[in-house]
Short mmCIF file of C-alpha atoms and ligand atoms in Angstrom, two decimals:
data_model
loop_
_atom_site.label_atom_id
_atom_site.label_comp_id
_atom_site.label_asym_id
_atom_site.label_seq_id
_atom_site.Cartn_x
_atom_site.Cartn_y
_atom_site.Cartn_z
CA MET E 1 13.96 16.64 -9.19
CA ALA E 2 10.33 16.28 -7.86
CA GLY E 3 7.92 18.05 -9.43
CA ASP E 4 8.78 17.33 -12.95
CA LYS E 5 6.11 14.59 -13.14
CA THR E 6 3.30 12.87 -11.49
CA GLN E 7 4.71 10.80 -8.76
CA GLN E 8 3.14 7.93 -7.24
CA ILE E 9 3.07 9.60 -4.13
CA VAL E 10 0.61 10.68 -1.43
CA THR E 11 0.72 13.69 0.49
CA ILE E 12 -0.81 14.73 3.90
CA ASP E 13 -0.27 17.78 5.27
CA GLY E 14 -2.06 19.49 8.36
CA PRO E 15 -1.79 21.16 11.84
CA SER E 16 -0.50 19.28 14.53
CA GLY E 17 -3.36 16.72 16.35
CA GLY E 18 -5.43 16.46 13.29
CA GLY E 19 -4.99 12.80 13.04
CA LYS E 20 -2.24 12.86 10.48
CA SER E 21 -0.14 10.18 11.99
CA THR E 22 -2.80 7.60 12.34
CA VAL E 23 -4.53 8.18 8.89
CA SER E 24 -0.92 8.18 7.06
CA ARG E 25 -0.12 5.17 8.51
CA ALA E 26 -3.29 3.22 8.05
CA LEU E 27 -3.36 4.43 4.20
CA ALA E 28 0.33 3.32 3.63
CA ALA E 29 -0.66 -0.09 4.98
CA LYS E 30 -3.39 -0.33 2.81
CA LEU E 31 -1.74 0.88 -0.17
CA HIS E 32 1.79 -0.84 0.77
CA PHE E 33 3.86 2.24 0.62
CA THR E 34 6.06 3.50 2.77
CA TYR E 35 5.17 5.70 5.64
CA LEU E 36 7.35 9.02 5.70
CA ASP E 37 7.16 10.89 9.13
CA THR E 38 8.53 14.05 8.12
CA GLY E 39 7.65 15.94 11.54
CA ALA E 40 10.10 12.89 13.15
CA MET E 41 12.84 14.51 11.34
CA TYR E 42 11.97 18.16 12.25
CA ARG E 43 11.67 16.62 16.05
CA ALA E 44 15.20 14.90 15.31
CA VAL E 45 16.88 18.08 14.76
CA ALA E 46 15.41 19.70 17.50
CA PHE E 47 16.29 16.94 20.15
CA CYS E 48 19.73 16.77 18.38
CA CYS E 49 20.43 20.69 19.32
CA GLN E 50 18.94 20.09 22.67
CA GLN E 51 21.20 17.48 23.27
CA LYS E 52 24.29 19.10 22.08
CA GLY E 53 23.67 22.61 23.70
CA VAL E 54 23.36 23.88 20.29
CA ASP E 55 21.53 27.13 19.97
CA PRO E 56 19.44 27.03 16.64
CA ALA E 57 19.89 30.68 15.96
CA ASP E 58 23.67 30.00 15.72
CA ASP E 59 24.07 29.55 12.08
CA ILE E 60 27.45 28.24 12.42
CA ARG E 61 26.99 25.60 15.35
CA LEU E 62 23.80 24.72 13.45
CA GLY E 63 25.63 23.97 10.20
CA ALA E 64 28.31 22.18 11.59
CA LEU E 65 25.39 20.25 13.49
CA LEU E 66 23.62 19.18 10.25
CA ALA E 67 26.75 18.65 8.32
CA THR E 68 27.31 15.48 10.70
CA PHE E 69 23.62 14.69 11.15
CA ARG E 70 22.69 11.21 10.03
CA LEU E 71 19.29 10.30 10.38
CA GLU E 72 17.62 7.03 9.69
CA LEU E 73 13.72 5.97 10.02
CA LEU E 74 12.95 2.51 10.54
CA PRO E 75 9.19 1.06 10.77
CA PRO E 76 8.08 0.58 14.28
CA ASP E 77 8.40 -2.19 16.41
CA PRO E 78 5.84 -4.69 16.33
CA GLY E 79 2.49 -3.52 18.61
CA GLU E 80 4.28 0.17 18.33
CA ASP E 81 2.83 3.26 16.41
CA ASP E 82 5.64 5.50 15.87
CA VAL E 83 8.70 4.85 13.43
CA ARG E 84 11.73 4.39 15.11
CA VAL E 85 14.28 7.32 14.85
CA LEU E 86 18.09 6.79 14.81
CA ILE E 87 20.32 9.70 14.90
CA ASN E 88 23.75 8.93 13.94
CA GLY E 89 23.24 5.25 14.56
CA GLN E 90 21.72 6.08 18.11
CA GLU E 91 18.09 5.13 18.74
CA VAL E 92 15.99 7.96 19.98
CA GLY E 93 12.75 7.01 22.01
CA SER E 94 9.69 8.37 23.39
CA GLN E 95 11.53 11.79 24.41
CA LEU E 96 10.81 12.70 20.48
CA ARG E 97 7.16 12.68 21.09
CA THR E 98 6.51 15.16 24.06
CA PRO E 99 4.77 18.58 23.80
CA GLU E 100 7.97 20.20 24.29
CA MET E 101 9.96 18.74 21.72
CA GLY E 102 7.07 19.40 19.20
CA MET E 103 7.56 23.41 20.09
CA LEU E 104 11.13 23.15 19.73
CA ALA E 105 10.81 20.98 16.65
CA SER E 106 8.11 24.09 15.09
CA ARG E 107 11.08 26.69 16.07
CA VAL E 108 13.81 24.91 14.47
CA SER E 109 11.83 24.07 11.30
CA ALA E 110 11.41 28.02 10.62
CA LEU E 111 15.18 27.99 9.83
CA PRO E 112 16.21 27.86 6.08
CA LEU E 113 19.23 25.43 6.90
CA VAL E 114 17.03 22.68 8.52
CA ARG E 115 14.70 23.10 5.82
CA GLN E 116 16.82 22.66 3.04
CA ALA E 117 18.78 19.85 4.80
CA LEU E 118 15.32 17.72 5.36
CA THR E 119 13.66 18.58 2.42
CA ARG E 120 16.76 17.31 0.29
CA LEU E 121 16.34 14.12 2.48
CA GLN E 122 13.03 13.66 1.97
CA ARG E 123 13.09 13.85 -1.75
CA GLU E 124 15.94 11.26 -1.65
CA ILE E 125 13.55 8.78 0.33
CA GLY E 126 10.75 9.48 -1.69
CA ALA E 127 12.65 9.39 -5.21
CA ASN E 128 10.93 6.17 -6.42
CA GLY E 129 7.42 7.07 -5.56
CA ARG E 130 4.91 4.74 -3.49
CA ILE E 131 5.29 6.97 -0.24
CA VAL E 132 2.45 8.41 2.23
CA ALA E 133 4.60 11.63 3.39
CA GLU E 134 2.97 13.29 6.23
CA GLY E 135 4.02 16.84 7.16
CA ARG E 136 3.30 20.76 6.89
CA ASP E 137 4.71 21.19 3.57
CA THR E 138 5.15 17.94 1.91
CA GLY E 139 2.44 18.56 -0.80
CA THR E 140 3.47 22.23 -1.46
CA VAL E 141 7.02 22.47 -1.38
CA VAL E 142 8.92 18.90 -0.78
CA PHE E 143 6.40 16.68 -3.55
CA PRO E 144 4.80 19.17 -5.84
CA GLY E 145 4.49 16.74 -8.50
CA ALA E 146 2.75 13.89 -5.76
CA ALA E 147 -0.05 12.52 -7.57
CA TRP E 148 -2.66 12.65 -4.84
CA LYS E 149 -2.59 15.57 -2.05
CA PHE E 150 -4.62 15.79 1.11
CA PHE E 151 -4.92 18.47 3.69
CA LEU E 152 -6.53 17.33 7.23
CA ASP E 153 -7.80 19.87 9.46
CA ALA E 154 -10.10 19.72 12.58
CA SER E 155 -10.56 22.65 15.27
CA PRO E 156 -7.70 23.18 17.91
CA GLU E 157 -10.25 21.99 20.64
CA VAL E 158 -11.12 18.65 18.64
CA ARG E 159 -6.97 18.22 18.14
CA ALA E 160 -6.35 19.03 21.91
CA ARG E 161 -8.63 16.60 23.16
CA ARG E 162 -7.31 13.76 20.66
CA ARG E 163 -3.75 14.41 21.76
CA ALA E 164 -4.84 14.41 25.59
CA ILE E 165 -6.38 11.12 24.84
CA GLN E 166 -2.94 9.87 23.03
CA LEU E 167 -0.66 10.63 26.06
CA ARG E 168 -3.07 9.84 28.66
CA SER E 169 -3.09 6.25 26.86
CA LYS E 170 0.54 6.21 27.31
CA GLY E 171 0.33 6.69 30.92
CA GLU E 172 1.52 10.18 31.02
CA GLN E 173 0.13 13.42 32.74
CA VAL E 174 -1.67 15.85 30.60
CA ASP E 175 -3.00 19.32 31.51
CA GLU E 176 -5.60 19.62 28.47
CA GLN E 177 -6.12 23.78 28.85
CA GLN E 178 -1.76 24.09 28.50
CA LEU E 179 -2.10 21.40 25.45
CA LEU E 180 -4.68 23.52 23.77
CA SER E 181 -2.53 26.67 24.15
CA GLN E 182 0.67 24.67 22.72
CA ILE E 183 -1.33 23.59 19.66
CA ILE E 184 -2.78 27.23 18.65
CA GLN E 185 1.05 28.58 19.37
CA ARG E 186 2.51 26.16 16.98
CA ASP E 187 -0.26 26.66 14.30
CA ARG E 188 0.82 29.82 14.28
CA ASN E 189 4.45 29.49 13.99
CA ASP E 190 3.89 26.78 11.50
CA ARG E 191 1.15 28.72 9.56
CA GLU E 192 2.88 32.37 9.73
CA ARG E 193 6.79 31.76 8.81
CA SER E 194 7.99 32.89 5.66
CA ILE E 195 9.46 29.52 4.40
CA ALA E 196 7.34 26.63 3.48
CA PRO E 197 4.58 27.86 5.73
CA LEU E 198 1.72 25.04 6.59
CA LYS E 199 -1.22 25.50 3.89
CA ALA E 200 -2.91 23.54 1.55
CA ALA E 201 -1.84 23.06 -1.77
CA ALA E 202 -3.88 24.24 -4.33
CA GLU E 203 -5.02 20.80 -5.89
CA ALA E 204 -5.23 19.10 -2.27
CA LEU E 205 -8.62 17.96 -1.10
CA THR E 206 -8.99 19.36 2.59
CA ILE E 207 -10.98 16.93 4.83
CA ASP E 208 -11.94 18.31 8.30
CA SER E 209 -11.84 15.27 10.75
CA THR E 210 -13.90 16.64 13.05
CA GLY E 211 -16.34 13.88 13.88
CA LEU E 212 -14.63 11.24 11.50
CA SER E 213 -13.02 8.20 12.35
CA ALA E 214 -9.79 7.50 11.00
CA GLU E 215 -11.03 4.87 9.04
CA GLU E 216 -13.60 7.07 7.84
CA VAL E 217 -10.92 9.44 6.73
CA VAL E 218 -8.63 6.85 4.98
CA GLY E 219 -11.98 5.55 3.07
CA LEU E 220 -12.47 9.04 1.97
CA MET E 221 -8.82 9.26 0.83
CA CYS E 222 -8.94 5.89 -0.92
CA ASP E 223 -12.02 6.87 -2.61
CA ARG E 224 -10.24 9.80 -4.03
CA ILE E 225 -7.01 7.64 -4.99
CA LEU E 226 -9.30 5.19 -6.95
CA ALA E 227 -11.21 7.98 -8.99
CA THR E 228 -7.71 9.84 -10.37
CA PRO E 229 -5.38 6.98 -10.84
CA CYS E 230 -1.69 8.29 -11.66
O1 LIG D 1 4.18 16.63 12.74
P1 LIG D 1 4.55 16.97 14.31
O2 LIG D 1 3.96 17.48 15.03
O3 LIG D 1 5.43 15.74 14.71
O4 LIG D 1 5.93 18.19 13.49
C1 LIG D 1 6.72 18.90 14.47
C2 LIG D 1 6.99 20.17 13.99
O5 LIG D 1 7.97 19.78 13.16
C3 LIG D 1 5.79 21.05 13.53
O6 LIG D 1 5.01 21.74 14.57
C4 LIG D 1 6.29 21.98 12.57
C5 LIG D 1 7.57 21.03 11.89
N1 LIG D 1 7.32 20.40 10.51
C6 LIG D 1 7.40 21.24 9.08
O7 LIG D 1 7.64 22.23 9.51
N2 LIG D 1 7.34 20.72 8.23
C7 LIG D 1 6.90 19.68 8.03
N3 LIG D 1 6.87 18.64 6.83
C8 LIG D 1 6.85 18.69 9.27
C9 LIG D 1 7.07 19.04 10.45
#
């Protein structure tokens, strides 16, 4: 059970667009740990509900969907950043990464059935340690016994700007003002929900990434990890 002892696990929590994914991937590569993208798991459930026309508020249908839900996360393809996600053996592509799917993921992530199922799966993946887990509650709920906990933050404006640059680099059209309102709304959903809300673990080191490059943030994290061996 997570929390019994200090585990060789790094948790990186924080609001969307704070640079968690880039930093988590780079840190995992540096430490030779596995990168666990828990947000992708919530997005996968949201996607599955949408595909199957399941209203997440319908507990019976949601329970049936989760009972047959088989999720696999595989390392990114060469030259790609995002982990590959397979739902019931079928690969889901970039549809998972849209701002709309982020909003739907935020909605389904407030549901107890979904959180129970995904928290269990995340603990199974992390059972042997040596992972960098990224999300909203990885340090507070999923891996309370993690050895190194971080909370990565930045202002909503900076996060919207970064997300816009990221989406434009993939050739997508973006309305930055709309992105900003979605970010503010998603932060509110994630922080104010009653189960596993977005917050820093008491012992987490909070890093404000405004004005810092991803390399600088990774450097700060490595310093902390080296200073507090497990
Ligand atoms: O990190 P992301 O943007 O891919 O996450 C999508 C949504 O999933 C986010 O708005 C809230 C939810 N989420 C969560 O509740 N707990 C996590 N550990 C990770 C994500």
